[in-house]
Amino acid sequence: MKEKRTKTKRLLALDAARGLAVIGMYIQHFALNERNSFVSGNTMILFMLCSGISYTLMGRKLLAGEETAEEFRTRVLARSVFIDLAGYVLILLNGPFAVVLPAYAMLFSLALILIGRPAGTLAAVSAALYAAAPPLMIVGLSLFADAALLADIAGGPLSALAWMPVFVAGMAIGRLNLKDSGVAKRMIALGAAVLIPVKLFTVFALPALRAAVENRMMQAPMAEADPWAVWPRNAQQVQWHLIFMDMPQGGSMFELLIGTGGSLILLGVLLLAEKKLAAWYRPFACAGRSALTLYALQFLIAWGAALAGVEVTGLEIGSFLFGDVLVAAAAVAAGCLLAKLPNAPMEAALRKFEGCFLGPR
C-alpha cells in the first residue's frame, strides 16, 4: 500500500499575489491606459516569480520522501505537456494577445535539474541568468525565429530562457520559510535594493548607453539575410540594442530586475499582512487558484468577440472612467465564481491529465 500523502496547506498571500498578476493581465489586455501602464510586463514577472515559488513547494513531497523521483518527474512533464498543448490551442485562435503558455511549459521541464538545490545555489544560478539570459535570448530571437520549439525555449523575450531568471529566483524564495516575518521583511528590503538603483540607472544612464549601441550598430556593415540560404546564414542580424531597452516584455536585464524588485516588495508586504488582512486576500486568492483557467478565458473572450465582429483592443475600455477598475472587478468576480467549483475547468483537466500518467494516488 502507498503511504498516506499529506496535503500541503496553500499560502494565502502567494495565491493572492498570483491572483493580482492575473488581474493585471486582464487590465493590460482589456483596459490599459497611462495610469495603469505599469502592469504591462510586470504582471507576468510577478506571475513567474510566484510560479517558481510554487514549483519549489510542489517538490517538497519529493524531498520529504512522500513521492518518488519518477513520480515527481512524471507529474512535472505531464503538466508541461498539458500546458504546452493548451498554449498552442490558444495560439490557434489567433487572438490579439501574445501566448506565453508554451514557454511556461518549457520552464517546468528545464527547471527539473534545479529541484532540491539549496536556496543559495538557486540564488546564484538566478543571478547568473539575469546577466546571461537576455543576450542569449536576443541571439535566439535571430537564430530560432522559424523554429517554433526552439523559439519557445530561447527565441526572444517571450521564451522560457527570458523568464528563467525570475522563475529560478522564485524557486530560491520557495526554499525559505515564507511564514517567517523576518523573511518577508528581507524580501521587501531586497526588492527595494534592486528596484531603486536599477530604475534610476534606466532613467539617467540607460538612454545614452542605448544610443551609443544603436550608433555603433548603424556604423557596422549590415549583411542582408538570405531566406533561401542554409541555417544560420538565413538568420536576421542580432538586435543587440534590445538588451539596453527598458520596455514591457522586452526581456532586458533592466526590465527583469525592475519587475522582480517590485514583485519582491509586493509579495513581502502580502506575506507580512496575511494574518491581519486574510479576509481581504481571499477574493484575490480565488483568482490565483484559478489562474490557468482565467488566463485562458481572456483569449476565449477576445476570440468570441472577434467572431461577433468586435475587436476587444479597439474598445479602449481603459479610456472610460473606472474602466480598468471594472475589468479588474470582473476578473475577481470570475475567480470567486470558479472557486465555488471543486476545481476550475483548466485546473481540473490538468489534474485528470496528470492522473493518466501517475495512476491512482
Tab-separated table of C-alpha atoms in Angstrom:
chain	number	residue	atom	x	y	z
A	1	MET	CA	0.000	0.000	0.000
A	2	LYS	CA	1.111	3.538	-0.682
A	3	GLU	CA	1.802	5.827	2.235
A	4	LYS	CA	-0.867	8.358	3.062
A	5	ARG	CA	0.144	11.610	1.433
A	6	THR	CA	-0.151	14.810	3.373
A	7	LYS	CA	-1.808	17.724	1.657
A	8	THR	CA	0.313	20.856	1.636
A	9	LYS	CA	-1.533	23.876	3.008
A	10	ARG	CA	-1.664	26.685	0.474
A	11	LEU	CA	-0.185	30.082	1.251
A	12	LEU	CA	-2.970	32.652	1.076
A	13	ALA	CA	-0.555	35.503	0.323
A	14	LEU	CA	1.035	33.561	-2.548
A	15	ASP	CA	-2.365	32.795	-4.082
A	16	ALA	CA	-3.353	36.451	-3.675
A	17	ALA	CA	-0.152	37.598	-5.402
A	18	ARG	CA	-0.781	35.203	-8.275
A	19	GLY	CA	-4.355	36.467	-8.462
A	20	LEU	CA	-3.134	40.066	-8.658
A	21	ALA	CA	-0.837	39.039	-11.516
A	22	VAL	CA	-3.731	37.524	-13.466
A	23	ILE	CA	-5.935	40.552	-12.769
A	24	GLY	CA	-3.101	42.750	-14.032
A	25	MET	CA	-3.040	40.753	-17.269
A	26	TYR	CA	-6.747	41.459	-17.770
A	27	ILE	CA	-6.147	45.165	-17.248
A	28	GLN	CA	-3.193	45.069	-19.650
A	29	HIS	CA	-5.179	43.309	-22.366
A	30	PHE	CA	-8.580	44.975	-21.996
A	31	ALA	CA	-8.191	48.333	-20.226
A	32	LEU	CA	-4.619	49.600	-20.473
A	33	ASN	CA	-4.122	53.347	-20.047
A	34	GLU	CA	-1.458	55.788	-18.870
A	35	ARG	CA	-2.384	55.384	-15.198
A	36	ASN	CA	-2.121	51.602	-15.103
A	37	SER	CA	0.611	51.116	-17.712
A	38	PHE	CA	2.930	49.759	-15.001
A	39	VAL	CA	1.056	46.440	-15.162
A	40	SER	CA	2.350	45.799	-18.684
A	41	GLY	CA	5.112	43.215	-18.399
A	42	ASN	CA	5.377	43.470	-14.607
A	43	THR	CA	2.330	41.272	-14.035
A	44	MET	CA	3.986	38.464	-15.983
A	45	ILE	CA	7.162	38.873	-13.923
A	46	LEU	CA	5.081	38.629	-10.727
A	47	PHE	CA	3.332	35.547	-12.113
A	48	MET	CA	6.641	33.879	-12.991
A	49	LEU	CA	8.070	34.642	-9.541
A	50	CYS	CA	5.014	33.078	-7.890
A	51	SER	CA	5.248	30.102	-10.249
A	52	GLY	CA	8.860	29.497	-9.264
A	53	ILE	CA	7.874	29.525	-5.585
A	54	SER	CA	5.024	27.091	-6.264
A	55	TYR	CA	7.377	24.857	-8.248
A	56	THR	CA	9.673	24.505	-5.238
A	57	LEU	CA	6.713	23.924	-2.916
A	58	MET	CA	5.488	21.239	-5.311
A	59	GLY	CA	8.830	19.466	-4.863
A	60	ARG	CA	8.564	19.284	-1.066
A	61	LYS	CA	6.809	15.916	-1.242
A	62	LEU	CA	9.809	14.591	-3.157
A	63	LEU	CA	12.274	15.943	-0.596
A	64	ALA	CA	10.134	14.599	2.261
A	65	GLY	CA	10.089	11.111	0.746
A	66	GLU	CA	6.330	11.186	0.131
A	67	GLU	CA	6.855	10.993	-3.624
A	68	THR	CA	9.448	9.169	-5.691
A	69	ALA	CA	11.700	10.972	-8.153
A	70	GLU	CA	9.969	9.127	-11.004
A	71	GLU	CA	6.539	10.262	-9.816
A	72	PHE	CA	7.660	13.859	-9.484
A	73	ARG	CA	9.291	13.959	-12.915
A	74	THR	CA	6.218	12.348	-14.447
A	75	ARG	CA	3.949	14.892	-12.771
A	76	VAL	CA	6.068	17.832	-13.946
A	77	LEU	CA	6.400	16.547	-17.506
A	78	ALA	CA	2.663	15.797	-17.688
A	79	ARG	CA	1.938	19.367	-16.602
A	80	SER	CA	4.396	20.677	-19.171
A	81	VAL	CA	2.757	18.743	-21.992
A	82	PHE	CA	-0.750	19.809	-20.956
A	83	ILE	CA	0.184	23.494	-20.628
A	84	ASP	CA	2.088	23.366	-23.929
A	85	LEU	CA	-0.896	21.863	-25.763
A	86	ALA	CA	-3.255	24.383	-24.164
A	87	GLY	CA	-0.949	27.167	-25.295
A	88	TYR	CA	-0.944	26.008	-28.899
A	89	VAL	CA	-4.743	25.787	-28.871
A	90	LEU	CA	-4.859	29.425	-27.743
A	91	ILE	CA	-2.337	30.361	-30.448
A	92	LEU	CA	-4.614	28.630	-32.972
A	93	LEU	CA	-7.394	31.083	-32.044
A	94	ASN	CA	-5.147	33.858	-33.426
A	95	GLY	CA	-6.209	36.393	-30.825
A	96	PRO	CA	-4.718	39.850	-30.263
A	97	PHE	CA	-2.584	38.851	-27.261
A	98	ALA	CA	0.743	37.025	-27.076
A	99	VAL	CA	0.500	33.486	-25.651
A	100	VAL	CA	3.250	32.542	-23.190
A	101	LEU	CA	1.979	29.102	-22.131
A	102	PRO	CA	4.387	27.142	-24.402
A	103	ALA	CA	7.360	28.995	-22.877
A	104	TYR	CA	5.855	28.482	-19.411
A	105	ALA	CA	5.631	24.747	-20.109
A	106	MET	CA	9.286	24.672	-21.147
A	107	LEU	CA	10.230	26.330	-17.841
A	108	PHE	CA	8.700	23.440	-15.912
A	109	SER	CA	10.772	20.906	-17.827
A	110	LEU	CA	14.042	22.866	-17.820
A	111	ALA	CA	13.840	23.582	-14.076
A	112	LEU	CA	13.799	19.872	-13.197
A	113	ILE	CA	17.593	19.881	-12.912
A	114	LEU	CA	17.377	22.527	-10.176
A	115	ILE	CA	14.781	20.908	-7.941
A	116	GLY	CA	16.081	20.172	-4.457
A	117	ARG	CA	19.008	22.582	-4.732
A	118	PRO	CA	19.597	24.829	-1.681
A	119	ALA	CA	18.431	28.436	-1.696
A	120	GLY	CA	21.981	29.781	-2.037
A	121	THR	CA	22.671	27.712	-5.146
A	122	LEU	CA	19.371	28.744	-6.717
A	123	ALA	CA	20.048	32.407	-5.929
A	124	ALA	CA	23.486	32.173	-7.571
A	125	VAL	CA	22.020	30.491	-10.667
A	126	SER	CA	19.311	33.151	-10.845
A	127	ALA	CA	21.864	35.974	-10.569
A	128	ALA	CA	23.931	34.441	-13.374
A	129	LEU	CA	20.812	34.091	-15.521
A	130	TYR	CA	19.861	37.744	-15.056
A	131	ALA	CA	23.164	38.603	-16.745
A	132	ALA	CA	23.392	35.782	-19.299
A	133	ALA	CA	19.797	35.084	-20.350
A	134	PRO	CA	18.974	38.449	-22.037
A	135	PRO	CA	21.851	38.384	-24.577
A	136	LEU	CA	21.351	34.673	-25.213
A	137	MET	CA	17.631	35.056	-25.880
A	138	ILE	CA	18.368	38.009	-28.201
A	139	VAL	CA	20.702	35.740	-30.183
A	140	GLY	CA	17.975	33.081	-30.104
A	141	LEU	CA	15.474	35.612	-31.448
A	142	SER	CA	17.608	35.790	-34.583
A	143	LEU	CA	18.655	32.148	-34.894
A	144	PHE	CA	15.404	30.391	-33.903
A	145	ALA	CA	12.829	32.715	-35.486
A	146	ASP	CA	11.426	29.989	-37.745
A	147	ALA	CA	11.741	27.057	-35.328
A	148	ALA	CA	8.696	27.043	-33.040
A	149	LEU	CA	10.009	24.660	-30.374
A	150	LEU	CA	13.443	26.277	-30.146
A	151	ALA	CA	11.826	29.715	-30.163
A	152	ASP	CA	9.730	28.693	-27.151
A	153	ILE	CA	12.908	27.642	-25.355
A	154	ALA	CA	15.252	30.528	-26.187
A	155	GLY	CA	13.876	32.603	-29.050
A	156	GLY	CA	13.232	36.091	-27.762
A	157	PRO	CA	11.644	37.970	-24.863
A	158	LEU	CA	8.652	35.631	-24.515
A	159	SER	CA	10.728	32.441	-24.423
A	160	ALA	CA	11.467	30.201	-21.445
A	161	LEU	CA	15.064	31.429	-21.266
A	162	ALA	CA	13.881	35.037	-20.988
A	163	TRP	CA	11.719	34.208	-17.944
A	164	MET	CA	14.132	31.711	-16.380
A	165	PRO	CA	15.963	34.261	-14.137
A	166	VAL	CA	12.698	35.261	-12.455
A	167	PHE	CA	11.425	31.684	-12.231
A	168	VAL	CA	14.634	30.462	-10.575
A	169	ALA	CA	14.547	33.447	-8.206
A	170	GLY	CA	11.094	32.242	-7.207
A	171	MET	CA	12.459	28.729	-6.698
A	172	ALA	CA	15.074	30.153	-4.322
A	173	ILE	CA	12.400	32.025	-2.360
A	174	GLY	CA	10.365	28.836	-2.157
A	175	ARG	CA	13.183	27.223	-0.168
A	176	LEU	CA	12.733	29.803	2.602
A	177	ASN	CA	10.235	29.803	5.453
A	178	LEU	CA	7.632	32.114	3.976
A	179	LYS	CA	5.651	32.167	7.225
A	180	ASP	CA	8.559	33.905	8.972
A	181	SER	CA	8.030	37.671	9.160
A	182	GLY	CA	11.799	38.163	9.037
A	183	VAL	CA	11.932	36.511	5.622
A	184	ALA	CA	9.147	38.797	4.379
A	185	LYS	CA	10.980	41.883	5.650
A	186	ARG	CA	14.201	40.790	3.943
A	187	MET	CA	12.267	40.286	0.706
A	188	ILE	CA	10.971	43.865	0.922
A	189	ALA	CA	14.468	45.200	1.629
A	190	LEU	CA	15.991	43.177	-1.218
A	191	GLY	CA	13.249	44.309	-3.585
A	192	ALA	CA	13.893	47.959	-2.742
A	193	ALA	CA	17.664	47.462	-3.054
A	194	VAL	CA	17.150	46.074	-6.560
A	195	LEU	CA	14.327	48.302	-7.778
A	196	ILE	CA	15.564	51.775	-6.796
A	197	PRO	CA	19.127	51.799	-8.225
A	198	VAL	CA	18.165	49.921	-11.390
A	199	LYS	CA	15.236	52.259	-12.031
A	200	LEU	CA	17.487	55.288	-11.519
A	201	PHE	CA	20.032	53.789	-13.923
A	202	THR	CA	17.380	53.225	-16.603
A	203	VAL	CA	16.171	56.818	-16.276
A	204	PHE	CA	19.501	58.661	-16.219
A	205	ALA	CA	22.122	56.416	-17.851
A	206	LEU	CA	20.472	53.750	-19.993
A	207	PRO	CA	19.210	56.052	-22.810
A	208	ALA	CA	22.734	57.282	-23.554
A	209	LEU	CA	24.108	53.750	-23.437
A	210	ARG	CA	21.399	52.507	-25.798
A	211	ALA	CA	22.037	55.399	-28.190
A	212	ALA	CA	25.742	54.538	-28.264
A	213	VAL	CA	24.997	50.890	-29.050
A	214	GLU	CA	22.499	51.820	-31.778
A	215	ASN	CA	25.021	54.233	-33.305
A	216	ARG	CA	27.668	51.511	-33.326
A	217	MET	CA	25.247	49.084	-34.982
A	218	MET	CA	24.379	51.621	-37.688
A	219	GLN	CA	28.066	52.150	-38.470
A	220	ALA	CA	28.777	48.426	-38.716
A	221	PRO	CA	28.342	46.777	-42.135
A	222	MET	CA	24.931	45.107	-42.344
A	223	ALA	CA	24.690	41.714	-44.012
A	224	GLU	CA	21.365	41.097	-45.752
A	225	ALA	CA	19.820	37.803	-44.663
A	226	ASP	CA	19.061	35.337	-47.452
A	227	PRO	CA	15.838	33.452	-46.589
A	228	TRP	CA	16.800	30.672	-49.018
A	229	ALA	CA	20.268	30.135	-47.550
A	230	VAL	CA	21.092	27.328	-45.130
A	231	TRP	CA	20.898	27.972	-41.403
A	232	PRO	CA	22.351	30.095	-39.802
A	233	ARG	CA	23.067	32.154	-42.933
A	234	ASN	CA	19.324	32.784	-43.299
A	235	ALA	CA	19.090	34.354	-39.824
A	236	GLN	CA	18.421	38.037	-39.315
A	237	GLN	CA	21.037	40.299	-37.759
A	238	VAL	CA	21.125	40.095	-33.952
A	239	GLN	CA	19.319	43.099	-32.454
A	240	TRP	CA	21.804	43.872	-29.680
A	241	HIS	CA	20.206	47.216	-28.857
A	242	LEU	CA	17.197	45.387	-27.357
A	243	ILE	CA	19.381	44.409	-24.386
A	244	PHE	CA	19.590	48.083	-23.442
A	245	MET	CA	15.880	48.858	-23.662
A	246	ASP	CA	13.565	49.112	-20.676
A	247	MET	CA	10.231	48.233	-22.231
A	248	PRO	CA	7.381	45.894	-21.238
A	249	GLN	CA	8.105	42.266	-22.108
A	250	GLY	CA	11.327	43.296	-23.800
A	251	GLY	CA	13.333	40.732	-21.848
A	252	SER	CA	16.230	43.041	-20.959
A	253	MET	CA	18.060	42.617	-17.662
A	254	PHE	CA	16.878	46.057	-16.573
A	255	GLU	CA	13.207	45.298	-17.168
A	256	LEU	CA	13.510	41.960	-15.363
A	257	LEU	CA	15.302	43.474	-12.363
A	258	ILE	CA	12.808	46.325	-12.006
A	259	GLY	CA	9.878	43.917	-12.237
A	260	THR	CA	11.487	41.457	-9.840
A	261	GLY	CA	12.251	44.198	-7.318
A	262	GLY	CA	8.666	45.421	-7.380
A	263	SER	CA	7.338	41.862	-7.148
A	264	LEU	CA	9.542	41.097	-4.132
A	265	ILE	CA	8.245	44.198	-2.361
A	266	LEU	CA	4.621	43.325	-3.124
A	267	LEU	CA	4.988	39.685	-2.120
A	268	GLY	CA	6.839	40.616	1.067
A	269	VAL	CA	4.098	43.065	2.060
A	270	LEU	CA	1.410	40.471	1.330
A	271	LEU	CA	3.212	37.880	3.469
A	272	LEU	CA	3.632	40.346	6.345
A	273	ALA	CA	-0.026	41.357	6.395
A	274	GLU	CA	-1.510	37.917	5.678
A	275	LYS	CA	-2.905	37.291	9.172
A	276	LYS	CA	-4.378	40.772	9.608
A	277	LEU	CA	-5.882	41.073	6.137
A	278	ALA	CA	-6.797	37.456	5.372
A	279	ALA	CA	-10.420	38.333	4.601
A	280	TRP	CA	-9.297	40.938	2.048
A	281	TYR	CA	-6.907	38.470	0.430
A	282	ARG	CA	-9.472	35.749	-0.253
A	283	PRO	CA	-11.138	37.219	-3.384
A	284	PHE	CA	-7.722	37.700	-4.991
A	285	ALA	CA	-6.602	34.261	-3.801
A	286	CYS	CA	-9.642	32.751	-5.540
A	287	ALA	CA	-8.395	34.276	-8.784
A	288	GLY	CA	-4.913	32.950	-8.041
A	289	ARG	CA	-6.133	29.380	-7.531
A	290	SER	CA	-7.897	29.519	-10.913
A	291	ALA	CA	-5.022	31.281	-12.679
A	292	LEU	CA	-4.740	28.862	-15.612
A	293	THR	CA	-8.474	28.975	-16.340
A	294	LEU	CA	-8.626	32.765	-16.036
A	295	TYR	CA	-5.567	33.116	-18.264
A	296	ALA	CA	-7.196	31.017	-20.994
A	297	LEU	CA	-10.553	32.753	-20.524
A	298	GLN	CA	-9.253	36.133	-21.703
A	299	PHE	CA	-8.238	34.592	-25.033
A	300	LEU	CA	-11.632	32.918	-25.385
A	301	ILE	CA	-13.348	36.249	-24.670
A	302	ALA	CA	-11.282	38.005	-27.343
A	303	TRP	CA	-11.880	35.146	-29.809
A	304	GLY	CA	-15.643	35.077	-29.198
A	305	ALA	CA	-15.850	38.849	-29.530
A	306	ALA	CA	-13.915	38.713	-32.817
A	307	LEU	CA	-16.341	36.110	-34.180
A	308	ALA	CA	-19.133	38.551	-33.315
A	309	GLY	CA	-17.311	41.310	-35.188
A	310	VAL	CA	-15.953	43.128	-32.137
A	311	GLU	CA	-12.228	43.742	-31.638
A	312	VAL	CA	-11.653	43.986	-27.885
A	313	THR	CA	-8.464	46.007	-28.320
A	314	GLY	CA	-10.454	48.627	-30.206
A	315	LEU	CA	-12.994	49.130	-27.428
A	316	GLU	CA	-10.477	51.155	-25.377
A	317	ILE	CA	-12.181	50.300	-22.094
A	318	GLY	CA	-9.303	51.913	-20.231
A	319	SER	CA	-10.263	55.314	-21.612
A	320	PHE	CA	-13.591	55.223	-19.773
A	321	LEU	CA	-13.915	56.390	-16.178
A	322	PHE	CA	-13.078	53.447	-13.899
A	323	GLY	CA	-12.942	51.146	-16.926
A	324	ASP	CA	-9.830	49.424	-15.598
A	325	VAL	CA	-11.456	49.026	-12.171
A	326	LEU	CA	-14.483	47.356	-13.765
A	327	VAL	CA	-12.255	44.951	-15.701
A	328	ALA	CA	-10.344	44.096	-12.516
A	329	ALA	CA	-13.613	43.589	-10.621
A	330	ALA	CA	-14.899	41.301	-13.378
A	331	ALA	CA	-11.728	39.195	-13.172
A	332	VAL	CA	-12.051	38.944	-9.373
A	333	ALA	CA	-15.740	38.019	-9.689
A	334	ALA	CA	-14.892	35.313	-12.230
A	335	GLY	CA	-12.265	33.935	-9.852
A	336	CYS	CA	-14.753	33.864	-6.965
A	337	LEU	CA	-17.323	32.045	-9.116
A	338	LEU	CA	-14.728	29.490	-10.216
A	339	ALA	CA	-13.758	28.969	-6.560
A	340	LYS	CA	-17.234	27.558	-5.903
A	341	LEU	CA	-16.336	24.587	-8.116
A	342	PRO	CA	-14.219	21.710	-6.743
A	343	ASN	CA	-11.614	22.730	-9.328
A	344	ALA	CA	-11.645	25.319	-12.104
A	345	PRO	CA	-12.072	23.733	-15.577
A	346	MET	CA	-8.464	24.026	-16.742
A	347	GLU	CA	-7.066	23.019	-13.354
A	348	ALA	CA	-9.422	20.015	-13.245
A	349	ALA	CA	-8.393	18.967	-16.756
A	350	LEU	CA	-4.741	19.326	-15.757
A	351	ARG	CA	-5.204	17.001	-12.782
A	352	LYS	CA	-7.016	14.434	-14.916
A	353	PHE	CA	-4.223	14.606	-17.481
A	354	GLU	CA	-1.662	14.034	-14.718
A	355	GLY	CA	-3.694	11.079	-13.472
A	356	CYS	CA	-3.424	9.384	-16.867
A	357	PHE	CA	0.320	9.020	-16.256
A	358	LEU	CA	0.508	8.701	-12.473
A	359	GLY	CA	-2.281	6.230	-11.852
A	360	PRO	CA	-4.272	6.105	-8.579
A	361	ARG	CA	-2.878	8.397	-5.878
